[in-house]
Amino acid sequence: MITNVLFEKYILIYLIVINLITFIVFAIDKICAIKKKWRYKEVSLLGLCLVGGAIGGFLAMHLFHHKTKKKVFVIGVPLIIIIHLVIILWFIK
């Protein structure tokens, strides 16, 4: 049986890893955009944000000035962060 502390540890590790992956994928996509090479689909970038990488995506967007003119990202990524926070707060209670 997994204890709450162990479960929380695994969740934290997952969130750190998925945010790092999302950050890196956004960075790679920006580099590819500059070089006019193959790009990740927007749905893939948003999917990474949706499965827990929204903070990494948000940081990459602003650090690399990537996807900051696309409404779906400007509104969607912060909205996903808010939804994730609500879910986390709901589970804590």
mmCIF file of C-alpha atoms in Angstrom:
data_model
loop_
_atom_site.group_PDB
_atom_site.id
_atom_site.type_symbol
_atom_site.label_atom_id
_atom_site.label_comp_id
_atom_site.label_asym_id
_atom_site.label_seq_id
_atom_site.Cartn_x
_atom_site.Cartn_y
_atom_site.Cartn_z
ATOM 1 C CA MET A 1 0.000 0.000 0.000
ATOM 2 C CA ILE A 2 1.352 3.417 -0.965
ATOM 3 C CA THR A 3 1.379 5.944 1.852
ATOM 4 C CA ASN A 4 0.270 9.537 1.333
ATOM 5 C CA VAL A 5 3.823 10.835 1.744
ATOM 6 C CA LEU A 6 5.160 8.388 -0.837
ATOM 7 C CA PHE A 7 2.287 9.201 -3.216
ATOM 8 C CA GLU A 8 2.946 12.947 -2.835
ATOM 9 C CA LYS A 9 6.644 12.337 -3.490
ATOM 10 C CA TYR A 10 5.870 10.504 -6.743
ATOM 11 C CA ILE A 11 3.463 13.251 -7.821
ATOM 12 C CA LEU A 12 6.090 15.909 -7.114
ATOM 13 C CA ILE A 13 8.734 13.991 -9.074
ATOM 14 C CA TYR A 14 6.279 13.553 -11.964
ATOM 15 C CA LEU A 15 5.461 17.275 -12.013
ATOM 16 C CA ILE A 16 9.130 18.251 -11.989
ATOM 17 C CA VAL A 17 9.946 15.848 -14.838
ATOM 18 C CA ILE A 18 6.939 16.760 -17.020
ATOM 19 C CA ASN A 19 7.626 20.471 -16.557
ATOM 20 C CA LEU A 20 11.273 20.021 -17.532
ATOM 21 C CA ILE A 21 10.257 18.013 -20.590
ATOM 22 C CA THR A 22 7.666 20.631 -21.570
ATOM 23 C CA PHE A 23 10.169 23.457 -21.111
ATOM 24 C CA ILE A 24 12.715 21.649 -23.296
ATOM 25 C CA VAL A 25 10.164 20.832 -26.011
ATOM 26 C CA PHE A 26 9.037 24.488 -26.152
ATOM 27 C CA ALA A 27 12.710 25.532 -26.414
ATOM 28 C CA ILE A 28 13.383 23.033 -29.199
ATOM 29 C CA ASP A 29 10.265 24.209 -31.037
ATOM 30 C CA LYS A 30 11.473 27.812 -30.798
ATOM 31 C CA ILE A 31 14.897 26.870 -32.174
ATOM 32 C CA CYS A 32 13.217 24.968 -35.019
ATOM 33 C CA ALA A 33 10.990 27.977 -35.722
ATOM 34 C CA ILE A 34 14.026 30.244 -36.023
ATOM 35 C CA LYS A 35 15.774 27.763 -38.338
ATOM 36 C CA LYS A 36 12.539 27.183 -40.309
ATOM 37 C CA LYS A 37 12.723 23.432 -39.677
ATOM 38 C CA TRP A 38 10.234 20.764 -38.598
ATOM 39 C CA ARG A 39 8.082 21.877 -35.656
ATOM 40 C CA TYR A 40 6.020 20.258 -32.931
ATOM 41 C CA LYS A 41 2.287 20.485 -33.463
ATOM 42 C CA GLU A 42 0.539 23.045 -31.278
ATOM 43 C CA VAL A 43 -1.746 20.317 -29.961
ATOM 44 C CA SER A 44 1.342 18.430 -28.746
ATOM 45 C CA LEU A 45 2.654 21.491 -26.912
ATOM 46 C CA LEU A 46 -0.729 22.108 -25.319
ATOM 47 C CA GLY A 47 -1.043 18.398 -24.507
ATOM 48 C CA LEU A 48 2.207 18.514 -22.561
ATOM 49 C CA CYS A 49 0.856 21.499 -20.647
ATOM 50 C CA LEU A 50 -2.400 19.689 -19.974
ATOM 51 C CA VAL A 51 -0.758 16.575 -18.507
ATOM 52 C CA GLY A 52 1.104 18.639 -15.923
ATOM 53 C CA GLY A 53 3.728 20.688 -17.752
ATOM 54 C CA ALA A 54 1.898 24.007 -17.872
ATOM 55 C CA ILE A 55 4.346 25.828 -15.612
ATOM 56 C CA GLY A 56 7.286 24.683 -17.749
ATOM 57 C CA GLY A 57 5.411 25.735 -20.878
ATOM 58 C CA PHE A 58 4.519 29.113 -19.374
ATOM 59 C CA LEU A 59 8.121 29.788 -18.342
ATOM 60 C CA ALA A 60 9.446 28.751 -21.766
ATOM 61 C CA MET A 61 6.857 30.897 -23.540
ATOM 62 C CA HIS A 62 8.032 33.990 -21.738
ATOM 63 C CA LEU A 63 11.745 33.189 -21.601
ATOM 64 C CA PHE A 64 11.988 32.389 -25.318
ATOM 65 C CA HIS A 65 9.153 34.692 -26.484
ATOM 66 C CA HIS A 66 7.555 31.658 -28.073
ATOM 67 C CA LYS A 67 3.839 31.333 -28.854
ATOM 68 C CA THR A 68 3.184 34.622 -27.036
ATOM 69 C CA LYS A 69 1.096 35.979 -29.915
ATOM 70 C CA LYS A 70 -1.167 32.934 -30.112
ATOM 71 C CA LYS A 71 -4.337 33.422 -28.063
ATOM 72 C CA VAL A 72 -4.739 29.702 -27.470
ATOM 73 C CA PHE A 73 -1.388 29.705 -25.645
ATOM 74 C CA VAL A 74 -1.639 33.122 -23.985
ATOM 75 C CA ILE A 75 -5.032 32.231 -22.514
ATOM 76 C CA GLY A 76 -4.853 28.436 -22.502
ATOM 77 C CA VAL A 77 -1.604 27.817 -20.635
ATOM 78 C CA PRO A 78 -2.414 30.112 -17.659
ATOM 79 C CA LEU A 79 -5.926 28.629 -17.593
ATOM 80 C CA ILE A 80 -4.447 25.127 -17.428
ATOM 81 C CA ILE A 81 -2.227 26.256 -14.530
ATOM 82 C CA ILE A 82 -5.292 27.557 -12.682
ATOM 83 C CA ILE A 83 -7.178 24.316 -13.318
ATOM 84 C CA HIS A 84 -4.208 22.304 -12.038
ATOM 85 C CA LEU A 85 -4.016 24.449 -8.898
ATOM 86 C CA VAL A 86 -7.735 23.969 -8.249
ATOM 87 C CA ILE A 87 -7.349 20.199 -8.639
ATOM 88 C CA ILE A 88 -4.344 20.146 -6.293
ATOM 89 C CA LEU A 89 -6.209 22.220 -3.685
ATOM 90 C CA TRP A 90 -9.219 19.926 -4.003
ATOM 91 C CA PHE A 91 -7.050 16.875 -3.346
ATOM 92 C CA ILE A 92 -5.331 18.510 -0.372
ATOM 93 C CA LYS A 93 -8.655 19.107 1.371
#
